[in-house]
Amino acid sequence: QGDPLKILSTTKAADGTETVTLGGYLVRFSGPRDPDIEGDFFTKETDFGTLSRRGATTVPAYYQHGFDPYFKNTAIGDADLTLDEFGVWSEYQIQLRTDYERYLVQMATEGKMGQSSGAVAHLVSREQVGPAYHIKTWPIGEGSLTPTPAEPRTSAVPLKMFKEWAAAQAPVPRIDIGLD
């Protein structure tokens, strides 16, 4: 099992807007004997694009890879990524402007929020190693928060045929708008 997202800090701006920083491993390194449920694995040798060249980068953060019916393809914040000996560490800054954003953070607080990375499909390359596939290139273009990661260790997954599945999995929070 991977690490669920954790709340690292909460700050309040002068205008009263709260920002919550969530953190956890976006990608965990493993090997051919321990691939994800897609049969893929990432290692220190995986080329993560800008992240591999610089050791750190920032990418847009989405909910459900932009397929959520409420958030759609609107970024919910940024994901700061760094490489270490265990994988790709991510930190998300989420501004609490709406009830939906508060709900995402509440789910993280309850340990119910995972994450998944997205890469441009034509830049991804794999090499078969036994029954598994080593992801050789995976230039991360976005980090997504999701309550239903396809990989329980929060490893990245391909986005093919994900849109309909993600829409069906999207949580529908109860929002009290005070019309009683």
Coordinates of N, CA, C and O in Angstrom, one line a residue:
Q1 N 0.8 -1.2 0.0 CA 0.0 0.0 0.0 C 0.9 1.2 0.0 O 1.9 1.3 0.6
G2 N 0.4 2.2 -0.7 CA 1.2 3.5 -0.8 C 0.7 4.4 0.4 O -0.1 4.1 1.2
D3 N 1.3 5.5 0.4 CA 1.0 6.5 1.5 C -0.2 7.4 1.1 O -0.2 7.9 0.0
P4 N -1.2 7.5 1.9 CA -2.2 8.4 1.6 C -1.6 9.9 1.8 O -0.6 10.1 2.4
L5 N -2.3 10.8 1.1 CA -1.9 12.2 1.3 C -2.0 12.6 2.7 O -3.0 12.3 3.4
K6 N -1.1 13.5 3.1 CA -1.2 14.0 4.5 C -1.2 15.5 4.4 O -0.6 16.1 3.5
I7 N -1.8 16.1 5.4 CA -1.8 17.6 5.5 C -0.5 18.0 6.1 O -0.2 17.6 7.2
L8 N 0.3 18.8 5.4 CA 1.6 19.2 5.9 C 1.5 20.6 6.6 O 2.3 20.8 7.5
S9 N 0.7 21.5 6.1 CA 0.5 22.8 6.7 C -0.8 23.5 6.2 O -1.3 23.1 5.2
T10 N -1.2 24.5 7.0 CA -2.3 25.3 6.6 C -1.9 26.8 6.9 O -1.3 27.1 7.9
T11 N -2.1 27.6 5.9 CA -1.8 29.0 6.1 C -3.0 29.9 5.7 O -3.9 29.4 5.0
K12 N -3.0 31.1 6.3 CA -4.1 32.0 6.0 C -3.6 33.3 5.5 O -2.7 33.9 6.1
A13 N -4.0 33.7 4.3 CA -3.6 35.0 3.7 C -4.3 36.2 4.3 O -5.2 36.0 5.1
A14 N -3.7 37.3 4.1 CA -4.3 38.6 4.6 C -5.8 38.8 4.3 O -6.6 39.3 5.0
D15 N -6.2 38.3 3.1 CA -7.6 38.4 2.6 C -8.5 37.3 3.3 O -9.6 37.2 3.0
G16 N -7.9 36.4 4.1 CA -8.7 35.4 4.8 C -8.7 34.1 4.1 O -9.2 33.1 4.6
T17 N -8.2 34.0 2.8 CA -8.1 32.7 2.1 C -7.2 31.8 2.7 O -6.0 32.1 3.0
E18 N -7.7 30.6 3.0 CA -6.8 29.5 3.6 C -6.2 28.7 2.4 O -6.9 28.4 1.4
T19 N -5.0 28.3 2.6 CA -4.3 27.4 1.7 C -3.8 26.2 2.5 O -3.1 26.4 3.5
V20 N -4.1 25.0 2.0 CA -3.6 23.8 2.7 C -2.6 23.1 1.8 O -2.8 23.0 0.6
T21 N -1.5 22.7 2.4 CA -0.5 21.9 1.6 C -0.6 20.5 2.0 O -0.5 20.1 3.2
L22 N -0.8 19.7 1.0 CA -0.9 18.2 1.1 C 0.4 17.6 0.5 O 0.9 18.1 -0.4
G23 N 0.8 16.5 1.1 CA 2.1 15.9 0.6 C 2.0 14.4 0.6 O 1.3 13.8 1.4
G24 N 2.8 13.7 -0.2 CA 2.9 12.3 -0.3 C 3.7 11.9 -1.5 O 4.0 12.7 -2.4
Y25 N 3.9 10.6 -1.7 CA 4.6 10.1 -2.9 C 3.6 9.9 -4.0 O 2.6 9.2 -4.0
L26 N 3.9 10.6 -5.1 CA 3.1 10.5 -6.4 C 3.5 9.3 -7.1 O 2.6 8.6 -7.7
V27 N 4.8 8.9 -7.1 CA 5.3 7.7 -7.7 C 6.2 7.0 -6.8 O 7.1 7.7 -6.2
R28 N 6.0 5.8 -6.6 CA 7.0 5.0 -5.7 C 7.8 4.1 -6.6 O 7.3 3.5 -7.6
F29 N 9.1 4.0 -6.3 CA 10.0 3.1 -7.1 C 9.8 1.7 -6.7 O 9.5 1.4 -5.5
S30 N 9.8 0.8 -7.6 CA 9.7 -0.6 -7.3 C 10.5 -1.4 -8.4 O 11.4 -0.8 -8.9
G31 N 10.1 -2.6 -8.6 CA 10.9 -3.4 -9.6 C 10.0 -4.4 -10.3 O 8.8 -4.5 -10.1
P32 N 10.6 -5.3 -11.1 CA 9.8 -6.2 -11.9 C 9.0 -7.3 -11.0 O 8.0 -7.8 -11.5
R33 N 9.5 -7.5 -9.8 CA 8.8 -8.4 -8.9 C 7.7 -7.7 -8.1 O 6.9 -8.4 -7.4
D34 N 7.6 -6.4 -8.2 CA 6.6 -5.7 -7.5 C 6.0 -4.6 -8.3 O 6.0 -3.4 -8.0
P35 N 5.4 -4.9 -9.5 CA 4.8 -3.9 -10.4 C 3.5 -3.4 -9.9 O 2.9 -4.0 -8.9
D36 N 3.0 -2.3 -10.5 CA 1.6 -1.9 -10.1 C 0.6 -2.8 -10.7 O 0.9 -3.8 -11.4
I37 N -0.7 -2.5 -10.5 CA -1.7 -3.4 -11.1 C -1.8 -3.4 -12.6 O -2.5 -4.2 -13.2
E38 N -1.2 -2.4 -13.2 CA -1.1 -2.4 -14.7 C 0.1 -3.2 -15.2 O 0.2 -3.3 -16.4
G39 N 0.9 -3.7 -14.3 CA 2.1 -4.5 -14.6 C 3.3 -3.6 -14.9 O 4.3 -4.1 -15.5
D40 N 3.2 -2.3 -14.5 CA 4.3 -1.4 -14.8 C 5.1 -1.1 -13.5 O 4.5 -1.3 -12.4
F41 N 6.3 -0.7 -13.6 CA 7.1 -0.2 -12.5 C 8.0 0.9 -12.9 O 8.4 1.0 -14.0
F42 N 8.3 1.8 -11.9 CA 9.2 2.9 -12.1 C 10.5 2.7 -11.2 O 10.4 2.1 -10.2
T43 N 11.6 3.2 -11.7 CA 12.9 3.1 -11.0 C 13.5 4.5 -11.0 O 13.1 5.4 -11.6
K44 N 14.7 4.5 -10.3 CA 15.5 5.8 -10.3 C 15.9 6.1 -11.7 O 16.2 7.3 -12.0
E45 N 16.0 5.1 -12.6 CA 16.4 5.3 -14.0 C 15.3 5.8 -14.9 O 15.6 6.2 -16.0
T46 N 14.1 5.8 -14.4 CA 13.0 6.3 -15.2 C 13.2 7.8 -15.5 O 13.6 8.6 -14.6
D47 N 13.0 8.2 -16.8 CA 13.2 9.6 -17.2 C 11.8 10.3 -17.0 O 10.9 10.0 -17.7
F48 N 11.7 11.2 -16.0 CA 10.5 11.9 -15.7 C 10.5 13.3 -16.3 O 9.8 14.2 -15.8
G49 N 11.3 13.5 -17.4 CA 11.3 14.7 -18.1 C 12.0 15.8 -17.3 O 13.1 15.6 -16.8
T50 N 11.3 17.0 -17.2 CA 11.9 18.1 -16.5 C 12.3 17.8 -15.1 O 13.3 18.2 -14.6
L51 N 11.5 17.0 -14.4 CA 11.8 16.6 -13.1 C 13.2 15.9 -13.0 O 14.0 16.1 -12.1
S52 N 13.4 15.0 -13.9 CA 14.7 14.2 -13.9 C 15.9 15.2 -14.2 O 17.0 15.0 -13.7
R53 N 15.7 16.1 -15.1 CA 16.7 17.0 -15.5 C 17.1 18.0 -14.4 O 18.2 18.4 -14.2
R54 N 16.0 18.5 -13.7 CA 16.2 19.5 -12.7 C 16.2 19.1 -11.2 O 16.6 19.8 -10.3
G55 N 15.6 17.9 -11.0 CA 15.5 17.4 -9.6 C 14.3 17.9 -8.9 O 13.9 17.3 -7.9
A56 N 13.6 18.9 -9.5 CA 12.4 19.5 -8.9 C 11.7 20.2 -10.1 O 12.3 20.7 -11.0
T57 N 10.4 20.2 -10.0 CA 9.5 21.0 -10.9 C 8.2 21.2 -10.3 O 7.8 20.6 -9.3
T58 N 7.4 22.0 -11.0 CA 6.0 22.3 -10.6 C 5.1 22.0 -11.8 O 5.4 22.4 -12.9
V59 N 4.0 21.2 -11.5 CA 3.1 20.9 -12.6 C 1.7 21.3 -12.0 O 1.5 21.4 -10.8
P60 N 0.7 21.4 -12.9 CA -0.7 21.7 -12.5 C -1.2 20.5 -11.7 O -0.9 19.3 -12.0
A61 N -2.1 20.8 -10.8 CA -2.8 19.7 -10.0 C -4.3 19.7 -10.4 O -4.9 20.8 -10.5
Y62 N -4.8 18.5 -10.6 CA -6.2 18.4 -11.0 C -6.8 17.4 -10.0 O -6.2 16.7 -9.3
Y63 N -8.1 17.3 -10.1 CA -8.9 16.3 -9.4 C -9.4 15.3 -10.5 O -9.9 15.7 -11.5
Q64 N -9.1 14.0 -10.3 CA -9.5 13.0 -11.2 C -9.0 13.2 -12.6 O -9.7 13.0 -13.6
H65 N -7.7 13.7 -12.8 CA -7.1 14.0 -14.1 C -7.9 14.9 -15.0 O -7.8 14.8 -16.2
G66 N -8.7 15.7 -14.4 CA -9.5 16.7 -15.1 C -10.8 16.1 -15.7 O -11.5 16.8 -16.4
F67 N -11.2 14.9 -15.2 CA -12.4 14.3 -15.7 C -13.6 14.4 -14.8 O -14.6 13.8 -15.0
D68 N -13.4 15.0 -13.6 CA -14.5 15.2 -12.7 C -15.5 16.1 -13.2 O -15.2 17.2 -13.8
P69 N -16.8 15.8 -13.0 CA -17.9 16.6 -13.6 C -18.0 18.0 -13.0 O -18.4 18.9 -13.7
Y70 N -17.5 18.3 -11.8 CA -17.5 19.6 -11.2 C -16.3 20.4 -11.6 O -16.4 21.5 -12.2
F71 N -15.1 19.9 -11.3 CA -13.9 20.6 -11.5 C -13.5 20.6 -13.0 O -12.8 21.5 -13.4
K72 N -13.9 19.6 -13.7 CA -13.5 19.4 -15.1 C -12.0 19.6 -15.3 O -11.3 19.0 -14.5
N73 N -11.6 20.3 -16.3 CA -10.1 20.5 -16.5 C -9.6 21.7 -15.9 O -8.5 22.2 -16.4
T74 N -10.2 22.2 -14.8 CA -9.7 23.4 -14.1 C -8.7 22.9 -13.1 O -9.0 22.0 -12.3
A75 N -7.5 23.4 -13.1 CA -6.5 23.1 -12.1 C -7.0 23.5 -10.8 O -7.5 24.6 -10.6
I76 N -6.8 22.7 -9.8 CA -7.2 23.0 -8.4 C -6.0 23.5 -7.6 O -6.1 23.9 -6.4
G77 N -4.8 23.7 -8.2 CA -3.7 24.2 -7.6 C -2.4 23.7 -8.3 O -2.5 23.4 -9.5
D78 N -1.3 23.7 -7.6 CA 0.0 23.3 -8.2 C 0.5 22.1 -7.4 O 0.2 22.0 -6.2
A79 N 1.3 21.3 -8.1 CA 2.0 20.2 -7.4 C 3.5 20.4 -7.6 O 4.0 20.5 -8.7
D80 N 4.2 20.6 -6.4 CA 5.7 20.7 -6.5 C 6.2 19.3 -6.3 O 5.9 18.6 -5.4
L81 N 7.1 18.9 -7.3 CA 7.6 17.6 -7.3 C 9.1 17.6 -7.1 O 9.8 18.5 -7.6
T82 N 9.6 16.6 -6.3 CA 11.0 16.4 -6.1 C 11.3 14.9 -6.2 O 10.4 14.1 -5.9
L83 N 12.5 14.6 -6.6 CA 12.9 13.2 -6.7 C 13.8 12.9 -5.4 O 14.5 13.7 -5.0
D84 N 13.6 11.7 -4.9 CA 14.4 11.2 -3.8 C 14.7 9.7 -4.1 O 14.3 9.2 -5.1
E85 N 15.3 9.0 -3.1 CA 15.6 7.6 -3.3 C 14.4 6.7 -3.3 O 14.6 5.5 -3.7
F86 N 13.3 7.2 -2.9 CA 12.1 6.3 -2.8 C 11.1 6.5 -4.0 O 10.2 5.7 -4.2
G87 N 11.2 7.7 -4.6 CA 10.3 8.0 -5.7 C 10.1 9.5 -6.0 O 11.0 10.3 -5.7
V88 N 8.9 9.8 -6.4 CA 8.6 11.2 -6.7 C 7.7 11.8 -5.6 O 6.6 11.3 -5.4
W89 N 8.2 12.7 -4.8 CA 7.5 13.3 -3.7 C 6.7 14.5 -4.2 O 7.2 15.2 -5.1
S90 N 5.5 14.6 -3.8 CA 4.7 15.8 -4.3 C 4.1 16.5 -3.1 O 3.7 16.0 -2.1
E91 N 4.0 17.8 -3.3 CA 3.3 18.7 -2.4 C 2.3 19.6 -3.2 O 2.7 20.2 -4.1
Y92 N 1.0 19.5 -2.7 CA 0.0 20.3 -3.4 C -0.5 21.5 -2.6 O -0.7 21.3 -1.4
Q93 N -0.6 22.6 -3.2 CA -1.2 23.8 -2.5 C -2.6 24.0 -3.0 O -2.8 24.3 -4.1
I94 N -3.5 23.8 -2.1 CA -5.0 23.8 -2.4 C -5.6 25.0 -1.7 O -5.6 25.0 -0.4
Q95 N -6.1 26.0 -2.4 CA -6.8 27.1 -1.8 C -8.2 26.7 -1.5 O -8.9 26.1 -2.3
L96 N -8.7 27.0 -0.3 CA -10.0 26.6 0.2 C -11.0 27.7 -0.2 O -11.4 28.5 0.7
R97 N -11.3 27.8 -1.4 CA -12.3 28.8 -1.9 C -13.7 28.4 -2.0 O -14.6 29.2 -1.9
T98 N -13.9 27.1 -2.2 CA -15.2 26.5 -2.4 C -15.5 25.3 -1.5 O -14.5 24.8 -0.9
D99 N -16.7 24.9 -1.3 CA -17.0 23.8 -0.5 C -16.4 22.5 -1.1 O -16.0 21.6 -0.4
Y100 N -16.3 22.5 -2.4 CA -15.7 21.3 -3.1 C -14.2 21.2 -2.7 O -13.7 20.1 -2.4
E101 N -13.5 22.3 -2.7 CA -12.1 22.3 -2.3 C -11.9 21.9 -0.9 O -11.0 21.1 -0.5
R102 N -12.8 22.4 0.0 CA -12.8 22.0 1.4 C -13.1 20.5 1.5 O -12.5 19.8 2.3
Y103 N -13.9 19.9 0.7 CA -14.3 18.5 0.7 C -13.1 17.7 0.3 O -12.8 16.6 0.9
L104 N -12.3 18.1 -0.7 CA -11.1 17.4 -1.1 C -10.1 17.3 0.1 O -9.5 16.2 0.4
V105 N -9.9 18.4 0.8 CA -9.0 18.4 1.9 C -9.5 17.6 3.0 O -8.8 16.9 3.7
Q106 N -10.8 17.6 3.3 CA -11.4 16.8 4.3 C -11.2 15.3 4.0 O -10.8 14.5 4.9
M107 N -11.3 14.9 2.8 CA -11.0 13.5 2.4 C -9.6 13.2 2.7 O -9.3 12.1 3.1
A108 N -8.7 14.1 2.4 CA -7.2 13.9 2.7 C -7.0 13.7 4.2 O -6.3 12.8 4.6
T109 N -7.7 14.5 4.9 CA -7.6 14.5 6.4 C -8.0 13.1 6.9 O -7.5 12.6 7.9
E110 N -9.0 12.5 6.3 CA -9.6 11.2 6.7 C -8.8 10.1 6.1 O -9.2 8.9 6.2
G111 N -7.7 10.3 5.3 CA -6.9 9.3 4.7 C -7.6 8.6 3.5 O -7.2 7.5 3.1
K112 N -8.5 9.3 2.9 CA -9.3 8.8 1.7 C -8.9 9.3 0.4 O -9.6 9.1 -0.6
M113 N -7.7 10.1 0.3 CA -7.3 10.7 -0.9 C -6.0 10.2 -1.4 O -5.0 10.2 -0.6
G114 N -5.9 9.6 -2.5 CA -4.7 9.2 -3.1 C -4.3 10.2 -4.2 O -4.8 11.3 -4.4
Q115 N -3.4 9.7 -5.1 CA -2.9 10.6 -6.2 C -2.4 9.7 -7.3 O -2.2 8.5 -7.2
S116 N -2.3 10.3 -8.5 CA -1.9 9.7 -9.7 C -1.3 10.7 -10.6 O -1.7 11.9 -10.6
S117 N -0.2 10.3 -11.3 CA 0.4 11.2 -12.2 C 0.0 11.0 -13.6 O -0.5 9.9 -14.0
G118 N 0.1 12.0 -14.5 CA -0.3 11.9 -15.9 C 0.9 12.4 -16.7 O 1.6 13.3 -16.4
A119 N 1.1 11.6 -17.8 CA 2.1 12.0 -18.8 C 1.5 11.9 -20.2 O 0.5 11.2 -20.4
V120 N 2.1 12.6 -21.1 CA 1.6 12.7 -22.5 C 1.9 11.3 -23.1 O 3.1 10.8 -23.1
A121 N 0.9 10.6 -23.6 CA 1.0 9.2 -24.0 C 2.1 9.0 -25.0 O 2.8 8.0 -25.0
H122 N 2.2 9.9 -26.0 CA 3.2 9.6 -27.1 C 4.7 9.7 -26.6 O 5.6 9.4 -27.3
L123 N 4.9 10.3 -25.4 CA 6.2 10.4 -24.9 C 6.6 9.3 -23.9 O 7.7 9.2 -23.4
V124 N 5.6 8.4 -23.6 CA 5.8 7.3 -22.6 C 6.5 6.1 -23.3 O 6.1 5.8 -24.4
S125 N 7.5 5.5 -22.7 CA 8.1 4.3 -23.3 C 8.2 3.3 -22.2 O 8.5 3.6 -21.0
R126 N 8.0 2.0 -22.5 CA 8.1 0.9 -21.6 C 9.1 -0.2 -22.2 O 9.1 -0.3 -23.4
E127 N 9.7 -0.9 -21.3 CA 10.5 -2.0 -21.7 C 10.1 -3.3 -20.9 O 10.1 -3.2 -19.7
Q128 N 9.8 -4.4 -21.6 CA 9.4 -5.5 -20.9 C 10.6 -6.2 -20.1 O 11.7 -6.3 -20.6
V129 N 10.3 -6.5 -18.8 CA 11.3 -7.1 -17.9 C 10.5 -8.3 -17.3 O 9.7 -8.1 -16.4
G130 N 10.7 -9.5 -17.8 CA 9.9 -10.6 -17.3 C 8.4 -10.3 -17.7 O 8.1 -9.9 -18.8
P131 N 7.5 -10.6 -16.7 CA 6.1 -10.4 -17.0 C 5.7 -8.9 -16.8 O 4.6 -8.5 -17.1
A132 N 6.6 -8.0 -16.3 CA 6.3 -6.6 -16.0 C 6.9 -5.7 -17.1 O 7.7 -6.1 -17.9
Y133 N 6.6 -4.4 -17.0 CA 7.1 -3.4 -17.9 C 7.8 -2.3 -17.0 O 7.1 -1.7 -16.2
H134 N 9.1 -2.0 -17.4 CA 9.8 -0.9 -16.8 C 9.4 0.4 -17.5 O 9.5 0.4 -18.7
I135 N 8.9 1.3 -16.8 CA 8.5 2.6 -17.4 C 9.9 3.4 -17.6 O 10.5 3.8 -16.6
K136 N 10.3 3.5 -18.9 CA 11.6 4.1 -19.1 C 11.5 5.6 -19.2 O 12.3 6.3 -18.7
T137 N 10.4 6.1 -19.8 CA 10.1 7.6 -19.9 C 8.7 7.8 -19.5 O 7.8 7.2 -20.0
W138 N 8.5 8.8 -18.6 CA 7.2 9.2 -18.1 C 7.3 10.7 -17.7 O 7.5 11.0 -16.6
P139 N 7.3 11.6 -18.7 CA 7.5 13.0 -18.4 C 6.2 13.5 -17.8 O 5.1 13.7 -18.4
I140 N 6.2 13.7 -16.5 CA 5.0 14.1 -15.7 C 4.6 15.5 -16.1 O 5.3 16.4 -16.0
G141 N 3.3 15.5 -16.5 CA 2.7 16.8 -16.9 C 1.7 17.3 -15.9 O 1.3 18.4 -16.0
E142 N 1.2 16.4 -15.1 CA 0.2 16.8 -14.1 C 0.2 15.8 -12.9 O 0.5 14.6 -13.1
G143 N -0.2 16.3 -11.8 CA -0.5 15.4 -10.6 C -2.0 15.5 -10.3 O -2.6 16.6 -10.4
S144 N -2.6 14.4 -10.0 CA -4.0 14.4 -9.7 C -4.3 13.8 -8.4 O -3.8 12.8 -8.0
L145 N -5.3 14.5 -7.7 CA -5.8 13.9 -6.4 C -7.0 13.0 -6.8 O -7.7 13.4 -7.7
T146 N -7.1 11.9 -6.2 CA -8.2 11.0 -6.5 C -8.5 10.1 -5.3 O -7.5 9.6 -4.7
P147 N -9.7 9.9 -5.0 CA -10.1 9.0 -3.9 C -10.0 7.5 -4.4 O -10.1 6.6 -3.6
T148 N -9.8 7.3 -5.7 CA -9.9 5.9 -6.2 C -8.7 5.7 -7.1 O -8.9 5.5 -8.3
P149 N -7.4 5.8 -6.6 CA -6.3 5.5 -7.5 C -6.3 4.1 -8.0 O -6.6 3.2 -7.3
A150 N -6.0 3.9 -9.3 CA -6.0 2.6 -9.9 C -4.9 1.8 -9.3 O -5.0 0.5 -9.3
E151 N -3.9 2.4 -8.8 CA -2.8 1.7 -8.2 C -2.8 2.0 -6.7 O -2.6 3.2 -6.3
P152 N -3.0 1.1 -5.8 CA -3.1 1.4 -4.4 C -1.8 2.0 -3.8 O -1.8 2.6 -2.8
R153 N -0.7 1.8 -4.5 CA 0.6 2.4 -4.0 C 0.7 3.8 -4.6 O 1.8 4.4 -4.5
T154 N -0.3 4.4 -5.2 CA -0.4 5.7 -5.8 C 0.6 5.8 -7.0 O 1.0 7.0 -7.3
S155 N 1.0 4.8 -7.7 CA 1.8 4.9 -8.9 C 1.0 5.4 -10.0 O -0.3 5.4 -9.9
A156 N 1.6 5.9 -11.0 CA 1.0 6.5 -12.2 C 0.3 5.4 -13.0 O 0.7 4.3 -13.0
V157 N -0.8 5.8 -13.6 CA -1.5 4.9 -14.5 C -1.8 5.6 -15.8 O -2.0 6.8 -15.9
P158 N -2.0 4.8 -16.9 CA -2.3 5.4 -18.2 C -3.8 6.0 -18.1 O -4.6 5.5 -17.3
L159 N -4.0 7.0 -18.9 CA -5.3 7.6 -18.9 C -6.3 7.1 -19.9 O -7.4 7.6 -20.0
K160 N -5.9 6.1 -20.7 CA -6.8 5.5 -21.7 C -8.1 5.0 -21.0 O -8.1 4.4 -20.0
M161 N -9.2 5.4 -21.6 CA -10.5 4.9 -21.1 C -10.8 5.3 -19.7 O -11.6 4.7 -19.0
F162 N -10.2 6.3 -19.2 CA -10.3 6.7 -17.7 C -11.5 7.7 -17.6 O -12.1 7.7 -16.5
K163 N -11.8 8.4 -18.6 CA -12.8 9.5 -18.4 C -14.2 9.0 -17.9 O -14.7 9.5 -16.9
E164 N -14.7 8.0 -18.5 CA -16.0 7.5 -18.1 C -16.0 6.9 -16.7 O -16.8 7.1 -15.8
W165 N -14.9 6.1 -16.4 CA -14.7 5.5 -15.1 C -14.6 6.6 -14.0 O -15.2 6.5 -13.0
A166 N -13.8 7.6 -14.3 CA -13.6 8.7 -13.3 C -14.9 9.4 -13.0 O -15.2 9.7 -11.8
A167 N -15.6 9.7 -14.0 CA -16.9 10.4 -13.8 C -17.9 9.6 -12.9 O -18.5 10.1 -12.1
A168 N -17.8 8.3 -13.1 CA -18.7 7.4 -12.3 C -18.2 7.3 -10.9 O -19.0 7.0 -10.0
Q169 N -16.9 7.5 -10.6 CA -16.4 7.4 -9.3 C -16.4 8.7 -8.5 O -16.1 8.7 -7.3
A170 N -16.7 9.8 -9.2 CA -16.6 11.1 -8.5 C -17.5 11.2 -7.3 O -18.7 10.9 -7.4
P171 N -17.0 11.6 -6.2 CA -17.8 11.8 -5.0 C -18.8 13.0 -5.2 O -18.4 14.0 -5.9
V172 N -19.9 12.9 -4.6 CA -20.9 14.0 -4.7 C -21.1 14.5 -3.3 O -21.9 13.9 -2.5
P173 N -20.4 15.6 -2.9 CA -20.5 16.1 -1.5 C -21.9 16.7 -1.3 O -22.4 17.3 -2.2
R174 N -22.4 16.6 -0.1 CA -23.6 17.3 0.3 C -23.2 18.7 0.6 O -22.4 18.9 1.5
I175 N -23.8 19.7 0.0 CA -23.4 21.1 0.2 C -24.7 21.8 0.7 O -25.7 21.9 0.0
D176 N -24.6 22.3 1.9 CA -25.7 23.0 2.5 C -25.6 24.5 2.0 O -24.7 25.2 2.4
I177 N -26.6 25.0 1.2 CA -26.5 26.3 0.7 C -27.5 27.3 1.5 O -27.7 28.4 1.1
G178 N -28.0 26.8 2.6 CA -28.8 27.6 3.5 C -30.1 28.0 3.0 O -30.5 29.2 3.2
L179 N -30.9 27.2 2.3 CA -32.2 27.6 1.8 C -33.3 27.0 2.7 O -34.4 27.0 2.3
D180 N -33.0 26.7 3.9 CA -34.0 26.1 4.8 C -35.0 27.2 5.2 O -34.8 28.3 5.5

